[in-house]
Amino acid sequence: MAERAGAAEAAAGARAAPMRWWGWGEEGRAPGLSAGMLELLRERVGVSERPRPPVALANVRLGEPGLTAATAGRLRGIVGGEHVREDHFDRVVHAAGKGYPDLVRVRAGEPEGAPDAVLYPGDHEQVRGVLEECVRAGVAVVPFGGGTSVVGGVAPLRGEHGSVVALDLSRLDALHGLDLESLIVRVGAGLRVRALERRLRQRGLTLGHFPQSYEHVAVGGCAATRSAGQASTGYGRFEDMVLGLRLAAPAGDLVVRAVPASAAGPSLRELVVGSEGTLGVISELELRVREAPERRAFEGAFFGDFAAGVAALRVLAQEGSAPAVTRLSDEGETRLSLAAVGSGEGLAGLKRRLGSLYLGARGYGSGCLAIFGFEGSDAEIERRRGRVAEVVAAHGGLGVGSSPGEAWAKQRFSSPYLRDELLTHGVMVETLETAVRWSGLTGLHRSVAGAIEGALNAQGTPGLVMCHVSHVYETGASLYFTVLARQREGREIEQWEAVKRAAGEAILGGGGGTITHHHAIGRDHV
Amino acid sequence: MAERAGAAEAAAGARAAPMRWWGWGEEGRAPGLSAGMLELLRERVGVSERPRPPVALANVRLGEPGLTAATAGRLRGIVGGEHVREDHFDRVVHAAGKGYPDLVRVRAGEPEGAPDAVLYPGDHEQVRGVLEECVRAGVAVVPFGGGTSVVGGVAPLRGEHGSVVALDLSRLDALHGLDLESLIVRVGAGLRVRALERRLRQRGLTLGHFPQSYEHVAVGGCAATRSAGQASTGYGRFEDMVLGLRLAAPAGDLVVRAVPASAAGPSLRELVVGSEGTLGVISELELRVREAPERRAFEGAFFGDFAAGVAALRVLAQEGSAPAVTRLSDEGETRLSLAAVGSGEGLAGLKRRLGSLYLGARGYGSGCLAIFGFEGSDAEIERRRGRVAEVVAAHGGLGVGSSPGEAWAKQRFSSPYLRDELLTHGVMVETLETAVRWSGLTGLHRSVAGAIEGALNAQGTPGLVMCHVSHVYETGASLYFTVLARQREGREIEQWEAVKRAAGEAILGGGGGTITHHHAIGRDHV
């Protein structure tokens, strides 16, 4: 049952190309800001008077590549001469991930650092060989999958090492085997999620993992960072999909063999999943897949306010009827989404389209948009859609048909492109996520938003803070904040740090022990 | 919304009593072996000619209690004088768990060891105080919850320590708080699962955790050992229910605050859950609860053979329609279950009751019994039951109504009592569990059963090996083996070790990397 990536797909042309060195995604695909959005930004945030494009590639300043000839030679012996690259382009592409400070620095031609060389190993043994050689030679190694990290995950930090190399895993893109009976696929860690999904669809299967970075992220990166996708309510987080893995580490290999996920006892798998590359390099994964759904359908709903929408989502999550995509924007994000979709018409026009009579009659001066994405057979979709409609109505919500959901689905992977556009307009964009139990959700929403607004005001750059819920659980949900503000030119990083600090303190401080951010650990008495 | 255990329930009478020192459960509740089962045992296993009851309590041999007067005094200062017990009864009760070798030794009056004292701390601070004092004094500490371990989890091993104490957590039985909005309960680690379930039912809620040890196990023990209940297909394993915890450790405290389970990033929680007491003592837990279902209903089905039943379970698990209880016995277990239920009539009588005409017409000389337990509203149960019936029929199975499921539900917590009866009849009983992907399931079933049968034959005690599937996942399922054989009198432990070794080797060796047991870790190159 094993199948190997076809020759055509594995050829250089089909192998995933690196993203634009100064931003997200592919050349020639840059959705601009809509007129409505620009209008809203001018009014509420402020934009730069002259465009702030990235510098020319040649003007990105890097240090001299610092690998010794002997080390470079030995590394060539391991991965092959053409797979050790020390040229300017390769080093720039691997100099940073796609976080806000990464982009600010790279666009200015001043990355924090760059790898001395980029290595492209072709298999697990080469990965281990590289790690062994680098330990011997005192060279730091940074694993690089899709390069989509937004939290500095691929920063080429030398630490106390004399030099640093990026380990680009894009050649580890094989589909090693597919167990159709157990629905388990074995793949190389460098395989892109989108490429895997396409292969699976040909067999009527799906992985069901659709993070915002879907078009570029590699499976190994998803495992190393416990990635959550937009359909996580239906498919679970990426860690729920990882059944087995192979890790190359300087001290040797670790193999976790695939067992039905929840039946495995202790947690070496858990330690590796989420280790962010600190323990070793994941070279191979065994992942759970599913039958692809027959059909998908979207349904939008408008709630009078965020609390009403949250209450509806809570009921759905706790009774087990939340659909695969379950998403609720707060008032601020709803306003911006409507502005972004419309062509200059803004909220008023959208409300017209959504049926302003109804909205007006209900007194929704503003309101919150929810999007539900259903999957399955017609009968299953109908049954679930019916129950969601009941719960929405019981919370004063109003069904607004399929168009908002379809619009969202169409552009759901393009937000990172918008970020590039915003940077060119001199606008800071940052996002941050937390999770909270239901009883603390609206309180935390208010306190974090307030803290960020306070920090922006203190920086002299009042802006927009908005939020959505996109992952719901029986006991609580995620909150995903987006912050937009006029950049403080020349002091972008300082401004960004102030926002991050304020948000982090609000998250940790809020709710008296019921709230936490991703690292949910406190130590009282160590 | 917080509520505390009522005074009445917290009184000494209501506090969970220890189990019978020589076996399972409560005095005065010992379901005997049915005539049908005794007949089958005589025929296939052999029983002892004279009963082999446990020795008298006074004849259990323990060493002198070895705590120094100074240490005992300091421990009394921490937990109170009446909560440090060095008497014969308390030491015997805490000398062992309920595994087969534990019972063999204790019944013979020769436990492997016993704690020098039993401590009953009353709160988290006392637990930490005891740990600090014991570290200072070089005393080993064994946490003791319900005392239900069947894998030597509470053995009072001194190691290199001069003495050892059992830390009985039964006084930590408070219900500290109930967050009705988030459906999270905060409880002391010593609270028994059954007591918690009763409290929750009064509020229309359920924990949904029903391991075989349900009537006696404490929540802390479930967390420390990653317990799986009989309804795990619907409710998940215990680790899925743990949102937060408080751990007292010699080096200090660790607090993991409750967040919606799957949203928490890294895995300190995962490390503690499953740590089996090696990192510290869990004193408090935050657990997910659910609305109690309106109704429960059972449905039995007969399959022509194990493979057909497994294929049906696979379809149900992979399409998401497996009910909360999903259970399939192999031919051997089916035969024994029918014999155990019937009063002397054996398989023939049961087949008559189940409709022998149908079974005969289908040619089911033997066959495999599946039990499905549905929960929810009438409409939900009907919908799910209809789908299960379709899948059963598509795999040649035959619905046999609700009686087998109801019979199973009635006695599902009493198997440990039967084990005591079997020991009195000179019959060894051991159980062991593994998990395997679907594509390797029937192969592993055969190879493990064969290995155990081989080991029994080599010991000169051919017996019965049977198995069931009770936890199904999308990618695979659990296999739970039960072994019955005539005891080798005087060499019981040797005989038991031979069986465990053969089974373990078969599990590790089987299936070429697709199969594993609970500790799914291999190391290639360390």
PDB file of N, CA and C in Angstrom, chain A residues 15-53:
ATOM      1  N   ARG A  15       8.791  20.768  -6.242  1.00  0.00           N
ATOM      2  CA  ARG A  15       9.205  20.878  -4.844  1.00  0.00           C
ATOM      3  C   ARG A  15       8.902  22.297  -4.373  1.00  0.00           C
ATOM      4  N   ALA A  16       8.400  22.384  -3.133  1.00  0.00           N
ATOM      5  CA  ALA A  16       7.944  23.673  -2.639  1.00  0.00           C
ATOM      6  C   ALA A  16       9.047  24.727  -2.744  1.00  0.00           C
ATOM      7  N   ALA A  17       8.725  25.828  -3.396  1.00  0.00           N
ATOM      8  CA  ALA A  17       9.679  26.927  -3.523  1.00  0.00           C
ATOM      9  C   ALA A  17       9.658  27.736  -2.221  1.00  0.00           C
ATOM     10  N   PRO A  18      10.760  28.421  -1.897  1.00  0.00           N
ATOM     11  CA  PRO A  18      10.734  29.267  -0.703  1.00  0.00           C
ATOM     12  C   PRO A  18       9.781  30.434  -0.921  1.00  0.00           C
ATOM     13  N   MET A  19       9.305  31.007   0.175  1.00  0.00           N
ATOM     14  CA  MET A  19       8.421  32.164   0.059  1.00  0.00           C
ATOM     15  C   MET A  19       9.230  33.405  -0.316  1.00  0.00           C
ATOM     16  N   ARG A  20       8.533  34.437  -0.688  1.00  0.00           N
ATOM     17  CA  ARG A  20       9.195  35.720  -0.963  1.00  0.00           C
ATOM     18  C   ARG A  20      10.083  36.080   0.225  1.00  0.00           C
ATOM     19  N   TRP A  21      11.289  36.493  -0.050  1.00  0.00           N
ATOM     20  CA  TRP A  21      12.242  36.675   1.052  1.00  0.00           C
ATOM     21  C   TRP A  21      11.810  37.782   2.006  1.00  0.00           C
ATOM     22  N   TRP A  22      11.030  38.740   1.536  1.00  0.00           N
ATOM     23  CA  TRP A  22      10.666  39.896   2.365  1.00  0.00           C
ATOM     24  C   TRP A  22       9.250  39.806   2.919  1.00  0.00           C
ATOM     25  N   GLY A  23       8.551  38.689   2.641  1.00  0.00           N
ATOM     26  CA  GLY A  23       7.173  38.608   3.115  1.00  0.00           C
ATOM     27  C   GLY A  23       6.604  37.238   2.871  1.00  0.00           C
ATOM     28  N   TRP A  24       5.284  37.180   2.747  1.00  0.00           N
ATOM     29  CA  TRP A  24       4.580  35.906   2.654  1.00  0.00           C
ATOM     30  C   TRP A  24       4.445  35.451   1.213  1.00  0.00           C
ATOM     31  N   GLY A  25       4.389  34.158   1.031  1.00  0.00           N
ATOM     32  CA  GLY A  25       3.829  33.551  -0.159  1.00  0.00           C
ATOM     33  C   GLY A  25       4.586  33.727  -1.455  1.00  0.00           C
ATOM     34  N   GLU A  26       3.806  33.624  -2.523  1.00  0.00           N
ATOM     35  CA  GLU A  26       4.355  33.564  -3.870  1.00  0.00           C
ATOM     36  C   GLU A  26       4.340  34.927  -4.538  1.00  0.00           C
ATOM     37  N   GLU A  27       5.297  35.135  -5.424  1.00  0.00           N
ATOM     38  CA  GLU A  27       5.297  36.339  -6.259  1.00  0.00           C
ATOM     39  C   GLU A  27       4.032  36.364  -7.111  1.00  0.00           C
ATOM     40  N   GLY A  28       3.581  37.540  -7.442  1.00  0.00           N
ATOM     41  CA  GLY A  28       2.469  37.655  -8.379  1.00  0.00           C
ATOM     42  C   GLY A  28       1.123  37.313  -7.791  1.00  0.00           C
ATOM     43  N   ARG A  29       1.063  37.194  -6.483  1.00  0.00           N
ATOM     44  CA  ARG A  29      -0.234  36.928  -5.876  1.00  0.00           C
ATOM     45  C   ARG A  29      -0.339  37.796  -4.626  1.00  0.00           C
ATOM     46  N   ALA A  30      -0.651  39.062  -4.831  1.00  0.00           N
ATOM     47  CA  ALA A  30      -0.690  39.986  -3.701  1.00  0.00           C
ATOM     48  C   ALA A  30      -2.014  40.715  -3.691  1.00  0.00           C
ATOM     49  N   PRO A  31      -3.021  40.129  -3.023  1.00  0.00           N
ATOM     50  CA  PRO A  31      -4.313  40.814  -2.957  1.00  0.00           C
ATOM     51  C   PRO A  31      -4.130  42.161  -2.265  1.00  0.00           C
ATOM     52  N   GLY A  32      -4.531  43.218  -2.927  1.00  0.00           N
ATOM     53  CA  GLY A  32      -4.359  44.552  -2.335  1.00  0.00           C
ATOM     54  C   GLY A  32      -5.363  44.809  -1.232  1.00  0.00           C
ATOM     55  N   LEU A  33      -5.222  45.953  -0.550  1.00  0.00           N
ATOM     56  CA  LEU A  33      -6.205  46.361   0.443  1.00  0.00           C
ATOM     57  C   LEU A  33      -7.416  46.911  -0.295  1.00  0.00           C
ATOM     58  N   SER A  34      -8.610  46.505   0.167  1.00  0.00           N
ATOM     59  CA  SER A  34      -9.807  47.039  -0.475  1.00  0.00           C
ATOM     60  C   SER A  34      -9.948  48.515  -0.128  1.00  0.00           C
ATOM     61  N   ALA A  35     -10.699  49.224  -0.954  1.00  0.00           N
ATOM     62  CA  ALA A  35     -10.916  50.650  -0.698  1.00  0.00           C
ATOM     63  C   ALA A  35     -11.579  50.846   0.659  1.00  0.00           C
ATOM     64  N   GLY A  36     -12.527  49.941   0.984  1.00  0.00           N
ATOM     65  CA  GLY A  36     -13.223  50.050   2.261  1.00  0.00           C
ATOM     66  C   GLY A  36     -12.271  49.905   3.431  1.00  0.00           C
ATOM     67  N   MET A  37     -11.331  49.007   3.291  1.00  0.00           N
ATOM     68  CA  MET A  37     -10.392  48.775   4.370  1.00  0.00           C
ATOM     69  C   MET A  37      -9.431  49.951   4.499  1.00  0.00           C
ATOM     70  N   LEU A  38      -8.972  50.467   3.357  1.00  0.00           N
ATOM     71  CA  LEU A  38      -8.063  51.615   3.396  1.00  0.00           C
ATOM     72  C   LEU A  38      -8.751  52.809   4.068  1.00  0.00           C
ATOM     73  N   GLU A  39     -10.009  52.981   3.735  1.00  0.00           N
ATOM     74  CA  GLU A  39     -10.797  54.066   4.318  1.00  0.00           C
ATOM     75  C   GLU A  39     -10.854  53.919   5.845  1.00  0.00           C
ATOM     76  N   LEU A  40     -11.168  52.710   6.272  1.00  0.00           N
ATOM     77  CA  LEU A  40     -11.261  52.449   7.710  1.00  0.00           C
ATOM     78  C   LEU A  40      -9.913  52.675   8.385  1.00  0.00           C
ATOM     79  N   LEU A  41      -8.840  52.229   7.715  1.00  0.00           N
ATOM     80  CA  LEU A  41      -7.507  52.399   8.290  1.00  0.00           C
ATOM     81  C   LEU A  41      -7.155  53.877   8.410  1.00  0.00           C
ATOM     82  N   ARG A  42      -7.408  54.636   7.349  1.00  0.00           N
ATOM     83  CA  ARG A  42      -7.101  56.074   7.366  1.00  0.00           C
ATOM     84  C   ARG A  42      -7.800  56.748   8.524  1.00  0.00           C
ATOM     85  N   GLU A  43      -9.063  56.327   8.717  1.00  0.00           N
ATOM     86  CA  GLU A  43      -9.907  56.968   9.730  1.00  0.00           C
ATOM     87  C   GLU A  43      -9.483  56.573  11.138  1.00  0.00           C
ATOM     88  N   ARG A  44      -9.209  55.282  11.344  1.00  0.00           N
ATOM     89  CA  ARG A  44      -9.054  54.768  12.710  1.00  0.00           C
ATOM     90  C   ARG A  44      -7.601  54.501  13.107  1.00  0.00           C
ATOM     91  N   VAL A  45      -6.702  54.365  12.143  1.00  0.00           N
ATOM     92  CA  VAL A  45      -5.338  53.948  12.467  1.00  0.00           C
ATOM     93  C   VAL A  45      -4.304  54.947  11.951  1.00  0.00           C
ATOM     94  N   GLY A  46      -4.507  55.370  10.729  1.00  0.00           N
ATOM     95  CA  GLY A  46      -3.515  56.218  10.071  1.00  0.00           C
ATOM     96  C   GLY A  46      -2.570  55.381   9.240  1.00  0.00           C
ATOM     97  N   VAL A  47      -2.247  55.876   8.060  1.00  0.00           N
ATOM     98  CA  VAL A  47      -1.318  55.144   7.203  1.00  0.00           C
ATOM     99  C   VAL A  47      -0.175  56.076   6.825  1.00  0.00           C
ATOM    100  N   SER A  48       0.900  55.481   6.372  1.00  0.00           N
ATOM    101  CA  SER A  48       2.079  56.255   5.996  1.00  0.00           C
ATOM    102  C   SER A  48       1.772  57.076   4.744  1.00  0.00           C
ATOM    103  N   GLU A  49       2.355  58.278   4.660  1.00  0.00           N
ATOM    104  CA  GLU A  49       2.075  59.100   3.487  1.00  0.00           C
ATOM    105  C   GLU A  49       2.772  58.561   2.248  1.00  0.00           C
ATOM    106  N   ARG A  50       4.013  58.091   2.456  1.00  0.00           N
ATOM    107  CA  ARG A  50       4.670  57.469   1.290  1.00  0.00           C
ATOM    108  C   ARG A  50       4.830  55.973   1.573  1.00  0.00           C
ATOM    109  N   PRO A  51       4.764  55.146   0.540  1.00  0.00           N
ATOM    110  CA  PRO A  51       4.870  53.698   0.719  1.00  0.00           C
ATOM    111  C   PRO A  51       6.205  53.319   1.359  1.00  0.00           C
ATOM    112  N   ARG A  52       6.193  52.253   2.108  1.00  0.00           N
ATOM    113  CA  ARG A  52       7.422  51.767   2.740  1.00  0.00           C
ATOM    114  C   ARG A  52       7.751  50.367   2.223  1.00  0.00           C
ATOM    115  N   PRO A  53       8.218  50.250   1.004  1.00  0.00           N
ATOM    116  CA  PRO A  53       8.494  48.930   0.427  1.00  0.00           C
ATOM    117  C   PRO A  53       9.767  48.323   1.020  1.00  0.00           C
TER     118      PRO A  53
END
